[in-house]
mmCIF file of C-alpha atoms in Angstrom:
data_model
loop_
_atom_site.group_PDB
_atom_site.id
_atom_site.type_symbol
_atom_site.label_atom_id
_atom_site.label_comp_id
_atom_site.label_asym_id
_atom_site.label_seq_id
_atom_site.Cartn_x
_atom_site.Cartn_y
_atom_site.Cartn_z
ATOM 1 C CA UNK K 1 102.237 123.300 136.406
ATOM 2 C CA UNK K 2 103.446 125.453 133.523
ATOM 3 C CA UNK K 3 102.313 124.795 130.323
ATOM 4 C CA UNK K 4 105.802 125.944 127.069
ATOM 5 C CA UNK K 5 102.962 127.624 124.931
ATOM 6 C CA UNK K 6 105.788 128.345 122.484
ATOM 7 C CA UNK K 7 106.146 123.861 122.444
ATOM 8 C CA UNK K 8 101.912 123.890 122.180
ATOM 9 C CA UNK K 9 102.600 126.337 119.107
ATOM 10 C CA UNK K 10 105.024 124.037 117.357
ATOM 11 C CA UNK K 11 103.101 121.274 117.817
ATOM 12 C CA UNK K 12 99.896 122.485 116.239
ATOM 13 C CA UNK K 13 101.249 124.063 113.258
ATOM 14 C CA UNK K 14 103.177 120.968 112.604
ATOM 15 C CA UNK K 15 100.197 119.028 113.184
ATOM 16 C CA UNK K 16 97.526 121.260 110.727
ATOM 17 C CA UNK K 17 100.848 121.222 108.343
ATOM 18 C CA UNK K 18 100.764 117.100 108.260
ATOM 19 C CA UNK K 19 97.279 117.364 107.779
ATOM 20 C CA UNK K 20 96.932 119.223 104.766
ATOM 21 C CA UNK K 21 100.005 117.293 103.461
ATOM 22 C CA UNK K 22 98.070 114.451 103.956
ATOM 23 C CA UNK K 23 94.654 115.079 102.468
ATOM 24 C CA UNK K 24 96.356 117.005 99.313
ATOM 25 C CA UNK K 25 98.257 114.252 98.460
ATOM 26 C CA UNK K 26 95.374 111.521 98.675
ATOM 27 C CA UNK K 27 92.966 114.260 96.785
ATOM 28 C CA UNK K 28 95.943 114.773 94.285
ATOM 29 C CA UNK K 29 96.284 110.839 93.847
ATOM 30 C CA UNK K 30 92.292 110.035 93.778
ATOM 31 C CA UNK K 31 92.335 112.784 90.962
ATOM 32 C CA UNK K 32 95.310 111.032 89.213
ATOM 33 C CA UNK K 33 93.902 107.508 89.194
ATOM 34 C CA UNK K 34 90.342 109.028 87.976
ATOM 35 C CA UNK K 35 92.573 110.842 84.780
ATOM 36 C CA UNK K 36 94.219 107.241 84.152
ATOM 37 C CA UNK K 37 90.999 105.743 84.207
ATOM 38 C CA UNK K 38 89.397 108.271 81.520
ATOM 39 C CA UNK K 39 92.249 107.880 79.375
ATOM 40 C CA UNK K 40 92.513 104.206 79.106
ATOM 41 C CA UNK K 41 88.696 104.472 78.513
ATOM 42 C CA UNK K 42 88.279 106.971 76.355
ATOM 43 C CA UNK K 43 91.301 105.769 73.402
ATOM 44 C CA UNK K 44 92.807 108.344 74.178
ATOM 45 C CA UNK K 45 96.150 109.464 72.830
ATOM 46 C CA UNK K 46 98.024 109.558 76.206
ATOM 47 C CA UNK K 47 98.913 106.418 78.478
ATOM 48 C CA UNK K 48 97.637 105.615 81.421
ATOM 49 C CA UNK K 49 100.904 105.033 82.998
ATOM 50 C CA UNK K 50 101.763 107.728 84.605
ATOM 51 C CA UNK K 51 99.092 109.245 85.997
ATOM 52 C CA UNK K 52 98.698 105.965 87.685
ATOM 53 C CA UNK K 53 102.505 105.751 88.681
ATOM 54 C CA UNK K 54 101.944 109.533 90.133
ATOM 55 C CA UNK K 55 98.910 108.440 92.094
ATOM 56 C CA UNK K 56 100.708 105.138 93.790
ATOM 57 C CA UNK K 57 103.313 107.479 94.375
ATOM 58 C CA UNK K 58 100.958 109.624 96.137
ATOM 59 C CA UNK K 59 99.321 107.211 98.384
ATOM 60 C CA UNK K 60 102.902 105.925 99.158
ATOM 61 C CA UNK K 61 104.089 109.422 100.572
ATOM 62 C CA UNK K 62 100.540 109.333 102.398
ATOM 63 C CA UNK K 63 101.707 106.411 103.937
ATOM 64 C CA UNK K 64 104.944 107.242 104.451
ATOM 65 C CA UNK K 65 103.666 109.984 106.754
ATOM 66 C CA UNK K 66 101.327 108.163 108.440
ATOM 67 C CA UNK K 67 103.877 105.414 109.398
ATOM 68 C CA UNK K 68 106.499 107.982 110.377
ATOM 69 C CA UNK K 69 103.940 110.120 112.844
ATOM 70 C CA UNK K 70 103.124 106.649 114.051
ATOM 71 C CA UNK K 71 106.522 106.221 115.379
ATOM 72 C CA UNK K 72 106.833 109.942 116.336
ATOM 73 C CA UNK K 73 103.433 109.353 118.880
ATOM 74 C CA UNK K 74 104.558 105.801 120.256
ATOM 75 C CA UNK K 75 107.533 105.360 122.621
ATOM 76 C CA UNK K 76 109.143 101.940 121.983
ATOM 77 C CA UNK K 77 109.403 102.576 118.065
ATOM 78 C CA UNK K 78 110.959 105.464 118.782
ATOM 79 C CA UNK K 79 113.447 104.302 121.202
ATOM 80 C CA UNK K 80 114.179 101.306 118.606
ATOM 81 C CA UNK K 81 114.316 103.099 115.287
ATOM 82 C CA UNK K 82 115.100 106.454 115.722
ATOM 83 C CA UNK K 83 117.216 105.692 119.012
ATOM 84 C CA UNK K 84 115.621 108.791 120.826
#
């Protein structure tokens, strides 16, 4: 048995790469939602809206990721959707 340390190599920088990906773009949208929330309490000048519109945005691309390394890691959804 041979182990492709070159294929290992790949996979772990792709992995740490997803990860950080992931956990910025929660962090970034937590942030966002908590500067919506101050705004719409404080009066202040600005709208809430987009801050708020940028967060959701961030969870979705959170997800997005999530769901798509979810059919990367199991077979059958694979096969079916990405007909590899």
């Amino acid at each position: 048995m041979t182990i492709h340390w070159d294929s290992f190599l790949i996979v772990a920088v792709v992995t740490w790469a997803a990860s950080l990906f992931i956990v910025g773009a929660y962090s970034l949208g937590v942030r966002l939602l908590a500067v919506g929330e101050d705004s719409r309490r404080a009066e202040a000048k600005g709208s809430p809206l987009p801050a708020r519109a940028a967060a959701y945005g961030c969870f979705a691309m959170c997800g997005i990721v999530v769901l798509f390394g979810i059919i990367l890691i199991v077979p059958a959804l694979s096969e079916r959707i990405l007909g590899a």
